[in-house]
PDB file of C-alpha atoms in Angstrom:
ATOM      1  CA  UNK Y 448       5.633 -45.641 -32.355  1.00 48.00           C
ATOM      2  CA  UNK Y 449       2.572 -46.975 -31.041  1.00 45.00           C
ATOM      3  CA  UNK Y 450       4.579 -50.013 -30.112  1.00 48.00           C
ATOM      4  CA  UNK Y 451       7.474 -47.836 -28.494  1.00 52.00           C
ATOM      5  CA  UNK Y 452       4.563 -46.086 -26.439  1.00 49.00           C
ATOM      6  CA  UNK Y 453       3.405 -49.579 -25.101  1.00 52.00           C
ATOM      7  CA  UNK Y 454       6.333 -49.550 -23.435  1.00 66.00           C
ATOM      8  CA  UNK Y 455       5.889 -48.032 -19.760  1.00 77.00           C
ATOM      9  CA  UNK Y 456       9.180 -46.294 -19.569  1.00 79.00           C
ATOM     10  CA  UNK Y 457       8.800 -44.690 -23.168  1.00 84.00           C
ATOM     11  CA  UNK Y 458       5.492 -43.582 -22.187  1.00 87.00           C
ATOM     12  CA  UNK Y 459       6.559 -42.321 -18.898  1.00 88.00           C
ATOM     13  CA  UNK Y 460       9.177 -40.279 -20.450  1.00 90.00           C
ATOM     14  CA  UNK Y 461       6.484 -38.760 -23.117  1.00 90.00           C
ATOM     15  CA  UNK Y 462       4.405 -37.697 -20.308  1.00 92.00           C
ATOM     16  CA  UNK Y 463       7.725 -36.204 -18.525  1.00 92.00           C
ATOM     17  CA  UNK Y 464       8.617 -34.324 -21.600  1.00 93.00           C
ATOM     18  CA  UNK Y 465       4.879 -33.006 -22.156  1.00 93.00           C
ATOM     19  CA  UNK Y 466       4.993 -31.779 -18.724  1.00 94.00           C
ATOM     20  CA  UNK Y 467       8.620 -30.044 -19.053  1.00 95.00           C
ATOM     21  CA  UNK Y 468       6.985 -28.485 -22.713  1.00 95.00           C
ATOM     22  CA  UNK Y 469       4.720 -26.289 -20.329  1.00 95.00           C
ATOM     23  CA  UNK Y 470       7.606 -24.839 -18.525  1.00 94.00           C
ATOM     24  CA  UNK Y 471       9.220 -24.006 -21.663  1.00 96.00           C
ATOM     25  CA  UNK Y 472       5.950 -22.552 -23.318  1.00 96.00           C
ATOM     26  CA  UNK Y 473       5.832 -20.399 -20.256  1.00 95.00           C
ATOM     27  CA  UNK Y 474       9.219 -19.067 -20.390  1.00 95.00           C
ATOM     28  CA  UNK Y 475       8.896 -18.659 -23.932  1.00 95.00           C
ATOM     29  CA  UNK Y 476       5.937 -16.570 -23.599  1.00 93.00           C
ATOM     30  CA  UNK Y 477       7.524 -14.149 -21.015  1.00 91.00           C
ATOM     31  CA  UNK Y 478      10.404 -13.470 -23.006  1.00 91.00           C
ATOM     32  CA  UNK Y 479       8.180 -12.440 -26.035  1.00 89.00           C
ATOM     33  CA  UNK Y 480       5.784 -10.466 -24.094  1.00 86.00           C
ATOM     34  CA  UNK Y 481       8.751  -8.620 -22.099  1.00 83.00           C
ATOM     35  CA  UNK Y 482      10.648  -8.529 -25.474  1.00 79.00           C
ATOM     36  CA  UNK Y 483       9.432  -5.331 -26.857  1.00 70.00           C
ATOM     37  CA  UNK Y 484       8.521  -3.683 -23.410  1.00 71.00           C
ATOM     38  CA  UNK Y 485       9.435   0.078 -22.716  1.00 73.00           C
ATOM     39  CA  UNK Y 486      11.423  -1.664 -19.946  1.00 68.00           C
ATOM     40  CA  UNK Y 487      14.015  -2.526 -22.117  1.00 67.00           C
ATOM     41  CA  UNK Y 488      14.307   0.843 -23.948  1.00 68.00           C
ATOM     42  CA  UNK Y 489      18.070   2.107 -24.077  1.00 67.00           C
ATOM     43  CA  UNK Y 490      18.772  -1.233 -22.920  1.00 73.00           C
ATOM     44  CA  UNK Y 491      20.508  -4.446 -24.199  1.00 78.00           C
ATOM     45  CA  UNK Y 492      17.894  -6.655 -25.831  1.00 78.00           C
ATOM     46  CA  UNK Y 493      17.801  -9.549 -28.261  1.00 81.00           C
ATOM     47  CA  UNK Y 494      18.130  -6.923 -31.378  1.00 82.00           C
ATOM     48  CA  UNK Y 495      21.258  -5.328 -30.022  1.00 83.00           C
ATOM     49  CA  UNK Y 496      23.100  -8.320 -28.086  1.00 88.00           C
ATOM     50  CA  UNK Y 497      22.934 -11.657 -29.977  1.00 91.00           C
ATOM     51  CA  UNK Y 498      25.223 -13.253 -32.167  1.00 92.00           C
ATOM     52  CA  UNK Y 499      22.472 -15.320 -34.571  1.00 94.00           C
ATOM     53  CA  UNK Y 500      25.009 -16.320 -37.223  1.00 94.00           C
ATOM     54  CA  UNK Y 501      27.398 -17.894 -34.565  1.00 95.00           C
ATOM     55  CA  UNK Y 502      24.086 -19.629 -32.338  1.00 96.00           C
ATOM     56  CA  UNK Y 503      22.844 -20.976 -35.712  1.00 96.00           C
ATOM     57  CA  UNK Y 504      26.000 -23.109 -36.280  1.00 97.00           C
ATOM     58  CA  UNK Y 505      25.657 -24.222 -32.510  1.00 97.00           C
ATOM     59  CA  UNK Y 506      21.924 -25.037 -33.720  1.00 97.00           C
ATOM     60  CA  UNK Y 507      23.279 -27.358 -36.254  1.00 98.00           C
ATOM     61  CA  UNK Y 508      25.308 -29.083 -34.189  1.00 98.00           C
ATOM     62  CA  UNK Y 509      22.483 -29.795 -31.766  1.00 98.00           C
ATOM     63  CA  UNK Y 510      20.202 -30.877 -35.043  1.00 97.00           C
ATOM     64  CA  UNK Y 511      22.935 -33.106 -36.026  1.00 98.00           C
ATOM     65  CA  UNK Y 512      23.371 -34.884 -32.767  1.00 97.00           C
ATOM     66  CA  UNK Y 513      19.480 -36.157 -33.155  1.00 96.00           C
ATOM     67  CA  UNK Y 514      20.655 -37.805 -36.416  1.00 97.00           C
ATOM     68  CA  UNK Y 515      23.543 -38.922 -35.283  1.00 97.00           C
ATOM     69  CA  UNK Y 516      21.421 -40.813 -31.899  1.00 97.00           C
ATOM     70  CA  UNK Y 517      18.907 -41.723 -34.516  1.00 95.00           C
ATOM     71  CA  UNK Y 518      21.706 -43.724 -36.223  1.00 96.00           C
ATOM     72  CA  UNK Y 519      23.082 -44.666 -33.081  1.00 94.00           C
ATOM     73  CA  UNK Y 520      20.045 -46.510 -31.687  1.00 92.00           C
ATOM     74  CA  UNK Y 521      19.593 -47.962 -35.110  1.00 92.00           C
ATOM     75  CA  UNK Y 522      22.784 -49.450 -34.843  1.00 92.00           C
ATOM     76  CA  UNK Y 523      22.396 -50.696 -31.601  1.00 89.00           C
ATOM     77  CA  UNK Y 524      19.408 -52.992 -32.610  1.00 88.00           C
ATOM     78  CA  UNK Y 525      21.430 -54.538 -35.148  1.00 89.00           C
ATOM     79  CA  UNK Y 526      24.091 -55.306 -33.258  1.00 86.00           C
ATOM     80  CA  UNK Y 527      26.718 -53.520 -34.807  1.00 90.00           C
ATOM     81  CA  UNK Y 528      28.345 -52.394 -31.412  1.00 88.00           C
ATOM     82  CA  UNK Y 529      31.285 -50.700 -32.829  1.00 90.00           C
ATOM     83  CA  UNK Y 530      28.959 -48.461 -35.146  1.00 93.00           C
ATOM     84  CA  UNK Y 531      26.727 -48.030 -31.918  1.00 92.00           C
ATOM     85  CA  UNK Y 532      29.629 -46.464 -29.998  1.00 93.00           C
ATOM     86  CA  UNK Y 533      30.792 -44.619 -32.692  1.00 96.00           C
ATOM     87  CA  UNK Y 534      27.585 -42.959 -33.650  1.00 97.00           C
ATOM     88  CA  UNK Y 535      26.920 -42.370 -29.587  1.00 96.00           C
ATOM     89  CA  UNK Y 536      30.197 -40.594 -28.992  1.00 97.00           C
ATOM     90  CA  UNK Y 537      29.564 -38.717 -32.195  1.00 98.00           C
ATOM     91  CA  UNK Y 538      26.122 -37.518 -30.409  1.00 98.00           C
ATOM     92  CA  UNK Y 539      27.737 -36.686 -27.673  1.00 98.00           C
ATOM     93  CA  UNK Y 540      30.036 -34.483 -28.933  1.00 98.00           C
ATOM     94  CA  UNK Y 541      27.883 -32.344 -31.179  1.00 98.00           C
ATOM     95  CA  UNK Y 542      26.219 -31.671 -27.745  1.00 98.00           C
ATOM     96  CA  UNK Y 543      28.915 -31.220 -26.049  1.00 98.00           C
ATOM     97  CA  UNK Y 544      29.441 -28.161 -28.803  1.00 98.00           C
ATOM     98  CA  UNK Y 545      26.184 -26.779 -28.477  1.00 98.00           C
ATOM     99  CA  UNK Y 546      26.596 -26.217 -24.391  1.00 98.00           C
ATOM    100  CA  UNK Y 547      29.963 -24.564 -25.256  1.00 98.00           C
ATOM    101  CA  UNK Y 548      28.669 -22.417 -27.650  1.00 97.00           C
ATOM    102  CA  UNK Y 549      25.987 -21.386 -24.921  1.00 97.00           C
ATOM    103  CA  UNK Y 550      28.194 -21.278 -22.399  1.00 97.00           C
ATOM    104  CA  UNK Y 551      30.581 -19.058 -24.699  1.00 97.00           C
ATOM    105  CA  UNK Y 552      27.692 -16.800 -25.332  1.00 97.00           C
ATOM    106  CA  UNK Y 553      26.527 -16.733 -21.726  1.00 96.00           C
ATOM    107  CA  UNK Y 554      30.438 -15.167 -20.946  1.00 96.00           C
ATOM    108  CA  UNK Y 555      30.200 -12.743 -23.688  1.00 95.00           C
ATOM    109  CA  UNK Y 556      27.222 -11.349 -22.574  1.00 94.00           C
ATOM    110  CA  UNK Y 557      28.101 -11.028 -18.762  1.00 94.00           C
ATOM    111  CA  UNK Y 558      31.262  -9.369 -20.028  1.00 94.00           C
ATOM    112  CA  UNK Y 559      29.003  -7.136 -21.365  1.00 91.00           C
ATOM    113  CA  UNK Y 560      27.001  -6.438 -18.173  1.00 90.00           C
ATOM    114  CA  UNK Y 561      24.260  -8.652 -19.662  1.00 91.00           C
ATOM    115  CA  UNK Y 562      23.494 -10.715 -16.617  1.00 91.00           C
ATOM    116  CA  UNK Y 563      20.180 -12.469 -14.902  1.00 90.00           C
ATOM    117  CA  UNK Y 564      19.710  -9.703 -12.738  1.00 87.00           C
ATOM    118  CA  UNK Y 565      20.367  -6.696 -15.042  1.00 84.00           C
ATOM    119  CA  UNK Y 566      17.019  -5.957 -16.798  1.00 84.00           C
ATOM    120  CA  UNK Y 567      14.045  -7.911 -18.194  1.00 86.00           C
ATOM    121  CA  UNK Y 568      16.175  -9.137 -21.145  1.00 88.00           C
ATOM    122  CA  UNK Y 569      18.530 -10.605 -19.496  1.00 89.00           C
ATOM    123  CA  UNK Y 570      16.145 -12.362 -16.696  1.00 92.00           C
ATOM    124  CA  UNK Y 571      13.914 -13.781 -19.302  1.00 93.00           C
ATOM    125  CA  UNK Y 572      16.689 -14.747 -21.711  1.00 94.00           C
ATOM    126  CA  UNK Y 573      18.715 -16.502 -18.837  1.00 96.00           C
ATOM    127  CA  UNK Y 574      15.998 -18.336 -17.554  1.00 96.00           C
ATOM    128  CA  UNK Y 575      14.582 -19.492 -21.206  1.00 96.00           C
ATOM    129  CA  UNK Y 576      17.957 -20.410 -22.874  1.00 97.00           C
ATOM    130  CA  UNK Y 577      19.703 -21.362 -19.530  1.00 97.00           C
ATOM    131  CA  UNK Y 578      16.483 -23.993 -18.795  1.00 97.00           C
ATOM    132  CA  UNK Y 579      17.077 -25.520 -22.152  1.00 97.00           C
ATOM    133  CA  UNK Y 580      20.909 -25.838 -21.506  1.00 97.00           C
ATOM    134  CA  UNK Y 581      20.567 -27.591 -18.453  1.00 97.00           C
ATOM    135  CA  UNK Y 582      18.216 -30.158 -19.655  1.00 97.00           C
ATOM    136  CA  UNK Y 583      20.674 -30.767 -22.691  1.00 98.00           C
ATOM    137  CA  UNK Y 584      23.522 -31.457 -20.259  1.00 98.00           C
ATOM    138  CA  UNK Y 585      21.235 -33.651 -18.055  1.00 97.00           C
ATOM    139  CA  UNK Y 586      20.779 -35.380 -21.629  1.00 97.00           C
ATOM    140  CA  UNK Y 587      24.616 -35.463 -22.161  1.00 98.00           C
ATOM    141  CA  UNK Y 588      24.842 -37.136 -18.548  1.00 97.00           C
ATOM    142  CA  UNK Y 589      22.385 -39.858 -19.547  1.00 95.00           C
ATOM    143  CA  UNK Y 590      23.976 -40.608 -22.730  1.00 96.00           C
ATOM    144  CA  UNK Y 591      27.693 -40.704 -21.023  1.00 95.00           C
ATOM    145  CA  UNK Y 592      26.191 -43.225 -18.466  1.00 91.00           C
ATOM    146  CA  UNK Y 593      24.635 -45.405 -21.414  1.00 91.00           C
ATOM    147  CA  UNK Y 594      28.239 -45.248 -22.952  1.00 91.00           C
ATOM    148  CA  UNK Y 595      29.867 -45.870 -20.015  1.00 89.00           C
ATOM    149  CA  UNK Y 596      27.373 -49.117 -19.316  1.00 85.00           C
ATOM    150  CA  UNK Y 597      27.700 -50.313 -22.976  1.00 85.00           C
ATOM    151  CA  UNK Y 598      31.307 -50.385 -23.258  1.00 84.00           C
ATOM    152  CA  UNK Y 599      32.342 -51.912 -19.422  1.00 71.00           C
ATOM    153  CA  UNK Y 600      29.167 -54.602 -19.682  1.00 68.00           C
ATOM    154  CA  UNK Y 601      27.653 -56.826 -21.844  1.00 67.00           C
ATOM    155  CA  UNK Y 602      24.094 -55.127 -21.078  1.00 65.00           C
ATOM    156  CA  UNK Y 603      23.926 -53.378 -24.449  1.00 69.00           C
ATOM    157  CA  UNK Y 604      25.148 -55.683 -26.327  1.00 69.00           C
ATOM    158  CA  UNK Y 605      23.200 -57.641 -29.302  1.00 65.00           C
ATOM    159  CA  UNK Y 606      20.802 -54.678 -29.220  1.00 58.00           C
ATOM    160  CA  UNK Y 607      19.727 -55.401 -25.703  1.00 65.00           C
ATOM    161  CA  UNK Y 608      17.888 -52.688 -23.496  1.00 70.00           C
ATOM    162  CA  UNK Y 609      16.997 -50.880 -26.678  1.00 77.00           C
ATOM    163  CA  UNK Y 610      14.063 -49.846 -24.775  1.00 81.00           C
ATOM    164  CA  UNK Y 611      16.622 -47.935 -22.615  1.00 82.00           C
ATOM    165  CA  UNK Y 612      17.474 -46.482 -25.629  1.00 88.00           C
ATOM    166  CA  UNK Y 613      14.199 -45.495 -27.343  1.00 89.00           C
ATOM    167  CA  UNK Y 614      13.495 -43.696 -23.807  1.00 91.00           C
ATOM    168  CA  UNK Y 615      16.445 -41.772 -23.798  1.00 93.00           C
ATOM    169  CA  UNK Y 616      15.894 -40.805 -27.622  1.00 93.00           C
ATOM    170  CA  UNK Y 617      12.451 -39.325 -26.843  1.00 94.00           C
ATOM    171  CA  UNK Y 618      14.123 -37.148 -24.279  1.00 96.00           C
ATOM    172  CA  UNK Y 619      17.314 -35.753 -26.560  1.00 96.00           C
ATOM    173  CA  UNK Y 620      14.650 -35.463 -29.452  1.00 95.00           C
ATOM    174  CA  UNK Y 621      12.559 -33.325 -27.076  1.00 96.00           C
ATOM    175  CA  UNK Y 622      15.515 -30.788 -26.287  1.00 96.00           C
ATOM    176  CA  UNK Y 623      16.412 -30.702 -29.970  1.00 96.00           C
ATOM    177  CA  UNK Y 624      12.506 -29.882 -31.047  1.00 96.00           C
ATOM    178  CA  UNK Y 625      12.249 -27.363 -28.390  1.00 97.00           C
ATOM    179  CA  UNK Y 626      15.239 -25.538 -29.270  1.00 97.00           C
ATOM    180  CA  UNK Y 627      13.903 -25.318 -32.791  1.00 96.00           C
ATOM    181  CA  UNK Y 628      10.898 -23.264 -31.010  1.00 96.00           C
ATOM    182  CA  UNK Y 629      13.336 -20.934 -29.040  1.00 97.00           C
ATOM    183  CA  UNK Y 630      16.013 -20.278 -31.775  1.00 96.00           C
ATOM    184  CA  UNK Y 631      13.509 -18.535 -34.052  1.00 95.00           C
ATOM    185  CA  UNK Y 632      11.780 -17.228 -31.239  1.00 93.00           C
ATOM    186  CA  UNK Y 633      14.829 -15.533 -29.543  1.00 93.00           C
ATOM    187  CA  UNK Y 634      17.123 -15.028 -32.211  1.00 93.00           C
ATOM    188  CA  UNK Y 635      15.852 -15.163 -35.517  1.00 90.00           C
ATOM    189  CA  UNK Y 636      13.043 -12.841 -34.948  1.00 85.00           C
ATOM    190  CA  UNK Y 637      15.922 -10.406 -33.493  1.00 80.00           C
ATOM    191  CA  UNK Y 638      17.166 -10.116 -37.164  1.00 77.00           C
ATOM    192  CA  UNK Y 639      14.202  -7.894 -38.094  1.00 70.00           C
ATOM    193  CA  UNK Y 640      13.174  -5.510 -35.131  1.00 54.00           C
ATOM    194  CA  UNK Y 641      11.134  -3.127 -36.737  1.00 46.00           C
ATOM    195  CA  UNK Y 642       8.496  -5.282 -37.756  1.00 44.00           C
ATOM    196  CA  UNK Y 643       8.015  -6.661 -34.127  1.00 43.00           C
ATOM    197  CA  UNK Y 644       4.742  -5.668 -32.760  1.00 47.00           C
ATOM    198  CA  UNK Y 645       5.153  -3.643 -29.332  1.00 46.00           C
ATOM    199  CA  UNK Y 646       3.136  -6.129 -26.733  1.00 43.00           C
TER     200      UNK Y 646
END
């Protein structure tokens, strides 16, 4: 990892995701602070509105995409272009499945009147989960650009531009890791509402 950080592009991405982590932490703190607020009494909350089991399936897809992207990068460096493309496409499919699951959840919540302007839960939930979904979508766009360049030009063949793959991998692992902070905080804790402190 130290060798990778010696590259200015990888280091720049590390600094970027570090700054983004601050924004995520603020959104997570806001969600936790307002989760048990009296203002949410009688209305929708994480306890009575979220489908944890379904979200867990899409969480597995996002987690799996980090593994497939690691395999893609390894095959790229070894010059195995067919495997590189196959693992990269699978990464995009898994990431796309996660975004589909998030869009489906947003649609389901909005059909029940739970929208960003409806209450504190809606505001904090959509801000946090939507912000993360935006980052995953940006990652998918970047992956599609890399795939297009790799298929259409020789620039990525033979392990060339490995630093570009390493730089994107830092971003992709970041969005996966951040979801593993959000998922327990927002979803798993909703399974045990009676044990939560009233903030």
